[in-house]
Short mmCIF file of C-alpha atoms in Angstrom, two decimals:
data_model
loop_
_atom_site.label_atom_id
_atom_site.label_comp_id
_atom_site.label_asym_id
_atom_site.label_seq_id
_atom_site.Cartn_x
_atom_site.Cartn_y
_atom_site.Cartn_z
CA MET A 14 7.38 -19.13 9.55
CA GLU A 15 8.55 -15.32 8.72
CA THR A 16 6.31 -13.11 6.99
CA TYR A 17 6.91 -10.35 4.41
CA ALA A 18 4.79 -8.17 2.63
CA VAL A 19 4.39 -5.35 0.41
CA PHE A 20 2.12 -2.47 0.66
CA GLY A 21 -0.02 -0.26 -1.94
CA LYS A 22 -2.89 0.74 -3.89
CA PRO A 23 -2.64 -1.01 -6.42
CA ILE A 24 -0.98 -3.92 -5.27
CA LEU A 25 -1.72 -6.78 -7.17
CA HIS A 26 0.59 -5.88 -10.04
CA SER A 27 3.61 -6.27 -7.94
CA ARG A 28 6.17 -8.51 -8.55
CA SER A 29 8.06 -8.80 -5.45
CA PRO A 30 6.46 -11.73 -4.15
CA GLN A 31 7.85 -13.60 -6.93
CA LEU A 32 11.09 -12.20 -6.09
CA PHE A 33 11.53 -12.63 -2.79
CA ASN A 34 9.61 -16.46 -2.53
CA SER A 35 12.13 -17.32 -5.29
CA VAL A 36 15.00 -16.84 -3.12
CA PHE A 37 13.49 -18.32 -0.47
CA LYS A 38 12.64 -21.69 -1.73
CA GLU A 39 16.22 -21.68 -3.04
CA LEU A 40 17.92 -20.94 0.04
CA ASN A 41 15.38 -23.47 2.00
CA ILE A 42 14.35 -19.97 4.06
CA ASP A 43 11.27 -20.38 5.83
CA ALA A 44 9.64 -17.43 5.39
CA VAL A 45 6.74 -16.01 2.54
CA TYR A 46 6.29 -12.99 0.80
CA THR A 47 3.07 -11.52 0.14
CA ARG A 48 0.98 -8.15 -1.04
CA ILE A 49 -1.05 -6.58 1.47
CA ARG A 50 -3.79 -3.69 0.23
CA PRO A 51 -4.06 -1.43 3.23
CA LYS A 52 -6.14 1.41 4.08
CA SER A 53 -3.66 3.95 5.04
CA GLY A 54 -0.37 4.46 6.13
CA LYS A 55 -0.97 3.80 9.91
CA ASP A 56 -3.04 0.79 8.51
CA ILE A 57 0.21 -0.72 7.60
CA VAL A 58 1.91 -0.24 11.21
CA ASN A 59 -1.01 -1.69 12.37
CA ILE A 60 -1.01 -4.17 10.23
CA ILE A 61 3.01 -5.22 10.50
CA ARG A 62 2.56 -5.36 14.48
CA THR A 63 -0.54 -6.87 14.82
CA HIS A 64 0.67 -9.94 12.21
CA ASP A 65 4.92 -9.36 13.41
CA ILE A 66 5.73 -9.10 9.89
CA LYS A 67 9.45 -9.08 9.84
CA GLY A 68 10.33 -6.65 6.52
CA ALA A 69 7.86 -5.00 4.29
CA ASN A 70 8.14 -3.16 1.26
CA ILE A 71 5.65 0.20 0.44
CA THR A 72 4.77 1.89 -2.45
CA THR A 73 2.53 4.13 -4.14
CA PRO A 74 0.74 5.71 -2.45
CA TYR A 75 2.02 5.22 1.09
CA LYS A 76 5.75 5.87 0.80
CA THR A 77 5.40 9.24 2.13
CA GLU A 78 2.77 8.56 4.56
CA VAL A 79 4.00 6.05 6.39
CA ILE A 80 6.73 7.96 7.46
CA GLU A 81 5.21 9.56 10.55
CA PHE A 82 3.85 5.96 12.03
CA LEU A 83 7.20 4.70 11.96
CA ASP A 84 9.89 4.41 15.01
CA LEU A 85 12.99 5.59 13.26
CA ILE A 86 14.09 6.75 10.01
CA SER A 87 17.13 5.81 8.03
CA PRO A 88 19.26 9.37 7.02
CA GLU A 89 18.81 9.10 3.23
CA VAL A 90 14.91 9.15 4.00
CA ASN A 91 14.68 12.80 4.89
CA GLU A 92 16.31 13.81 2.10
CA ILE A 93 14.13 11.59 -0.17
CA GLY A 94 10.79 12.29 1.65
CA GLY A 95 9.85 8.54 1.13
CA VAL A 96 10.24 5.02 2.66
CA ASN A 97 10.02 1.76 0.58
CA THR A 98 11.36 -0.64 3.27
CA ILE A 99 10.28 -1.43 6.47
CA ALA A 100 12.50 -3.54 8.66
CA ASN A 101 10.79 -5.11 12.17
CA ASN A 102 13.03 -5.31 14.69
CA ASN A 103 11.21 -7.07 17.62
CA GLY A 104 8.69 -4.31 17.36
CA LYS A 105 10.46 -1.27 16.47
CA LEU A 106 9.87 -0.38 13.12
CA THR A 107 12.73 1.46 10.72
CA GLY A 108 11.89 3.22 7.89
CA TYR A 109 14.75 2.74 5.00
CA ASN A 110 14.84 3.98 0.94
CA THR A 111 16.29 1.33 -1.35
CA ASP A 112 14.76 3.04 -4.64
CA HIS A 113 17.67 5.18 -5.04
CA ILE A 114 19.89 2.40 -5.13
CA GLY A 115 17.58 0.79 -7.48
CA VAL A 116 18.15 3.42 -10.12
CA SER A 117 21.86 4.29 -10.12
CA SER A 118 22.60 0.13 -10.22
CA SER A 119 20.00 -0.42 -12.97
CA LEU A 120 22.51 2.34 -15.01
CA LEU A 121 25.61 1.16 -13.86
CA GLU A 122 25.20 -2.14 -14.93
CA THR A 123 24.43 -1.48 -18.65
CA GLY A 124 28.12 0.10 -18.25
CA ILE A 125 26.97 3.65 -17.77
CA ASP A 126 29.40 5.59 -15.77
CA LEU A 127 27.36 7.95 -13.95
CA ARG A 128 30.08 10.29 -13.03
CA GLY A 129 29.50 13.60 -14.87
CA LYS A 130 26.69 12.32 -16.70
CA LYS A 131 23.75 14.58 -17.44
CA ILE A 132 20.68 13.02 -16.63
CA LEU A 133 17.04 14.46 -16.52
CA VAL A 134 14.58 13.21 -13.99
CA ILE A 135 10.38 13.57 -14.80
CA GLY A 136 8.07 13.21 -12.01
CA ALA A 137 8.27 14.19 -8.39
CA GLY A 138 7.23 11.76 -6.30
CA PRO A 139 9.16 9.39 -4.03
CA ALA A 140 10.22 7.34 -6.71
CA ALA A 141 11.81 10.61 -8.88
CA ALA A 142 13.44 12.01 -5.19
CA ALA A 143 14.78 8.68 -4.65
CA ALA A 144 16.32 8.81 -8.43
CA ALA A 145 17.37 12.17 -8.11
CA PHE A 146 19.11 11.17 -4.77
CA GLY A 147 20.83 8.16 -6.18
CA LEU A 148 21.80 9.83 -9.32
CA LYS A 149 23.61 12.89 -7.20
CA ARG A 150 25.33 10.54 -5.08
CA SER A 151 26.95 8.93 -8.08
CA HIS A 152 28.06 12.31 -9.00
CA ALA A 153 26.10 12.84 -11.99
CA GLU A 154 23.98 16.13 -13.08
CA VAL A 155 20.95 15.70 -12.34
CA TYR A 156 17.82 17.91 -13.47
CA ILE A 157 14.40 17.17 -12.43
CA ALA A 158 11.04 18.40 -14.54
CA ASN A 159 7.18 17.67 -13.65
CA ARG A 160 3.96 19.32 -14.71
CA THR A 161 3.19 20.33 -11.38
CA LYS A 162 6.34 22.49 -11.29
CA HIS A 163 6.16 23.36 -6.88
CA LYS A 164 6.68 19.45 -6.52
CA ALA A 165 9.67 19.71 -8.25
CA GLU A 166 11.18 22.99 -6.78
CA GLU A 167 10.59 21.07 -3.24
CA ILE A 168 12.86 18.32 -4.51
CA CYS A 169 15.28 20.91 -5.82
CA LYS A 170 15.72 22.89 -3.00
CA LYS A 171 16.05 19.84 -0.58
CA GLN A 172 18.62 18.07 -2.62
CA ASN A 173 20.70 20.94 -4.34
CA ILE A 174 19.49 20.11 -7.71
CA SER A 175 18.42 21.75 -10.93
CA LEU A 176 14.72 22.35 -12.39
CA ILE A 177 14.11 22.58 -15.60
CA ASP A 178 10.82 23.61 -17.17
CA LEU A 179 9.06 21.18 -19.25
CA SER A 180 8.39 23.59 -22.20
CA ASP A 181 12.16 23.67 -21.79
CA ILE A 182 12.84 20.14 -22.26
CA SER A 183 12.64 20.37 -26.28
CA LYS A 184 15.20 22.60 -26.70
CA ARG A 185 17.75 21.26 -24.51
CA ILE A 186 17.01 17.45 -24.65
CA GLU A 187 20.13 16.54 -27.02
CA SER A 188 22.48 17.88 -23.82
CA PHE A 189 21.25 14.81 -21.62
CA ASP A 190 22.76 11.40 -21.63
CA VAL A 191 20.17 9.58 -19.56
CA VAL A 192 16.45 10.18 -18.58
CA VAL A 193 14.74 8.59 -16.01
CA SER A 194 11.14 8.63 -15.71
CA ALA A 195 8.81 7.99 -12.75
CA LEU A 196 5.76 8.68 -14.42
CA LEU A 197 2.68 6.22 -14.57
CA PRO A 198 2.48 4.47 -17.39
CA ASP A 199 0.07 6.20 -19.73
CA VAL A 200 1.73 9.66 -18.98
CA ASN A 201 4.03 11.39 -21.15
CA PRO A 202 4.60 14.86 -21.28
CA LEU A 203 7.21 14.38 -24.23
CA GLU A 204 5.01 12.66 -26.40
CA HIS A 205 5.13 15.77 -29.22
CA ILE A 206 8.93 16.14 -28.71
CA SER A 207 12.03 14.74 -31.16
CA ILE A 208 14.05 12.18 -29.16
CA PRO A 209 17.64 11.99 -29.73
CA LYS A 210 19.06 8.06 -30.55
CA HIS A 211 21.92 8.57 -27.84
CA LEU A 212 19.59 9.11 -25.02
CA THR A 213 18.75 5.99 -22.59
CA LEU A 214 15.62 5.93 -20.61
CA LEU A 215 15.45 4.49 -17.44
CA ASP A 216 11.64 3.73 -16.78
CA ALA A 217 10.14 3.13 -13.42
CA ASN A 218 7.15 0.83 -14.80
CA TYR A 219 8.13 -2.42 -15.47
CA ARG A 220 5.16 -2.93 -17.93
CA PRO A 221 5.03 -0.99 -21.62
CA SER A 222 4.47 2.58 -20.67
CA LYS A 223 3.94 5.35 -23.45
CA ILE A 224 7.11 7.03 -22.64
CA SER A 225 9.32 3.85 -23.06
CA SER A 226 7.35 3.33 -26.26
CA GLN A 227 8.06 6.51 -27.86
CA PHE A 228 11.94 6.12 -26.37
CA ALA A 229 12.24 2.70 -28.17
CA SER A 230 10.62 4.02 -31.60
CA HIS A 231 13.37 6.42 -31.54
CA GLY A 232 15.85 3.78 -31.44
CA CYS A 233 17.37 4.84 -27.62
CA ASN A 234 18.26 1.99 -25.37
CA VAL A 235 15.29 1.56 -23.27
CA ILE A 236 15.91 0.01 -19.69
CA SER A 237 12.88 -1.35 -17.66
CA GLY A 238 11.88 -0.87 -14.39
CA LYS A 239 11.94 -4.56 -13.84
CA HIS A 240 15.78 -4.23 -13.63
CA TRP A 241 14.80 -1.28 -10.84
CA LEU A 242 12.70 -3.61 -8.79
CA ILE A 243 15.44 -6.11 -8.77
CA HIS A 244 17.81 -3.34 -7.59
CA GLN A 245 15.97 -1.97 -4.88
CA ALA A 246 14.92 -5.90 -4.14
CA ILE A 247 18.39 -6.53 -3.50
CA ALA A 248 19.24 -3.52 -1.08
CA SER A 249 15.85 -4.53 0.83
CA TYR A 250 16.53 -8.15 1.35
CA LYS A 251 20.16 -6.91 2.69
CA ILE A 252 18.46 -5.25 4.91
CA PHE A 253 15.49 -7.94 6.01
CA LYS A 254 18.68 -10.91 6.14
CA ASN A 255 22.15 -9.34 6.45
CA ALA A 256 22.98 -11.32 3.38
CA THR A 257 22.77 -10.68 -0.54
CA PRO A 258 20.56 -12.86 -2.21
CA PRO A 259 21.10 -14.67 -5.59
CA ILE A 260 20.68 -12.33 -8.25
CA GLU A 261 19.80 -14.41 -10.97
CA THR A 262 17.11 -16.37 -8.98
CA MET A 263 15.33 -12.62 -8.49
CA ALA A 264 16.45 -11.81 -12.34
CA LYS A 265 14.30 -15.04 -13.73
CA ALA A 266 11.42 -14.74 -10.87
CA VAL A 267 10.85 -11.04 -12.26
CA GLU A 268 9.04 -12.82 -15.55
CA ILE A 269 6.80 -14.85 -13.63
CA ASN A 270 3.52 -14.23 -14.62
CA LEU A 271 0.35 -14.17 -12.22
CA LYS A 272 -2.55 -16.35 -13.86
CA ARG A 273 -6.06 -14.26 -13.22
CA GLU A 274 -7.93 -17.55 -13.15
CA SER A 275 -5.84 -18.62 -10.21
CA ILE A 276 -5.33 -15.39 -7.88
CA LYS A 277 -6.08 -16.79 -4.41
CA ALA A 278 -7.66 -13.34 -1.81
CA LYS A 279 -8.11 -13.09 1.58
CA TRP A 280 -10.02 -10.51 3.82
CA LEU A 281 -7.68 -9.32 6.34
CA HIS A 282 -9.38 -8.41 9.73
CA ASN A 283 -6.36 -7.47 11.54
CA THR A 284 -6.33 -9.88 14.25
CA PRO A 285 -3.34 -11.63 15.81
CA ASN A 286 -2.54 -15.40 13.89
CA GLU A 287 -5.31 -14.95 10.83
CA MET A 288 -3.26 -14.05 8.24
CA ALA A 289 -1.92 -17.41 6.54
CA ALA A 290 0.19 -15.54 3.99
CA SER A 291 1.39 -18.18 2.49
CA ASP A 292 -1.71 -19.48 0.79
CA TYR A 293 -2.78 -16.04 -0.67
CA ASP A 294 -1.83 -13.85 -3.78
CA ILE A 295 -3.38 -10.65 -2.27
CA LEU A 296 -4.99 -9.78 1.30
CA ILE A 297 -7.03 -7.01 1.94
CA SER A 298 -7.57 -4.97 5.03
CA ALA A 299 -11.36 -3.73 4.47
CA GLU A 300 -14.40 -2.96 6.69
CA ASN A 301 -16.65 -5.81 5.79
CA GLU A 302 -17.13 -8.12 3.13
CA ASN A 303 -18.67 -6.06 0.16
CA GLU A 304 -15.67 -3.94 0.40
CA PHE A 305 -13.27 -6.60 0.39
CA LYS A 306 -14.86 -7.61 -2.83
CA LYS A 307 -15.07 -4.46 -4.27
CA ILE A 308 -11.61 -4.04 -3.99
CA LEU A 309 -10.65 -7.53 -5.06
CA ASP A 310 -12.58 -6.55 -8.37
CA GLU A 311 -10.38 -3.43 -8.61
CA GLU A 312 -7.37 -4.75 -8.16
CA ILE A 313 -7.69 -7.55 -10.56
CA ASN A 314 -9.36 -5.21 -13.06
CA SER A 315 -6.23 -2.84 -12.47
CA THR A 316 -3.56 -5.90 -13.21
CA PHE A 317 -5.29 -7.88 -16.11
CA GLY A 318 -7.70 -5.25 -17.66
CA SER A 319 -11.96 -5.58 -16.89
#
C-alpha cells in the first residue's frame, strides 16, 4: 500500500485526506493519505524518507522551511518561495507549488476572465506569493498589501507586481475586481472599510473567517477556500499519479467532517514500518508520550474548539 500525507502545524483540520482517500477508494487504488504533525521542515523530509511516503502536501508553517532539505525544486518554487507538494521518486524528493493553480482555477471556474482584471492580494506568506504568481501568469493586474510591509515588498520585487499600502485601500477599493485573502481566519485589516458589492472575494480559509463574513454582508460573491483546496489537490494528484482525479468526487469529499469523538491518533516514533497510516486520522512526531498527548490536545482544540 502506498502512503501519502499532508504535513503542517496545526494539521488535524486539513481536509486533504478526505479528498485523496475518496479518490483512492473510487478508483480502487491501494493507497492511503493521512495527516502528520512534524517537528520541523527537516523532520518532514526525514519522515518521508523513513516511511517511503510517495507524495506529500505541505501547509503552514513549513512551506518555505522545507525547501532547503529537498533534492530538487520545480521552477515556480523559486519565484513563489514556498513548496506545497513533494514527490518522492525512489528517494529523490522534488518540491512543487500547486497553490497558484488553486487560486487561478477557483476564479476561472466562476466565470471570471482574469486577463486584465485588477486583483488585490492581502497577505505576504507563501500562499499570498503563490496567489500573486498564478494571477500574474493569468495576465491579471496584481497588487499586494500586508501589515508587515517589507514582506509584501519582497514579493513585489521578486514577481514584479505592485505594492499597495493598507492605509490606501479604502480610497482605491472601488477600482479592484477581485480580492484574494491569504490571511488567518481571525485577521481582517479591511474591517473598517465599506466593501463595494461588485467585488469577488477568494478566501484561503475553508472555514468562516472575519473577512469572508464582511464581504458576504456587503452582498459580494465569496468563494470559499474549499475551491482553492480542491484545485491545488487536483494539480498535486497529477504530480503524484500522472493522472487527473475525478473532480466531482473531490468536491463531495471536501464536505466530509471529522468527528471529535472518533479521532484516532498515533505517536510517530519515526522508525521504518511502524506507520500504519490507514488506521489513524493524525500521526504526531514527538519526543515522548507526554509531548504527544499535549500536541494531540492542541490539535483537537484547534479543530473543534476547547
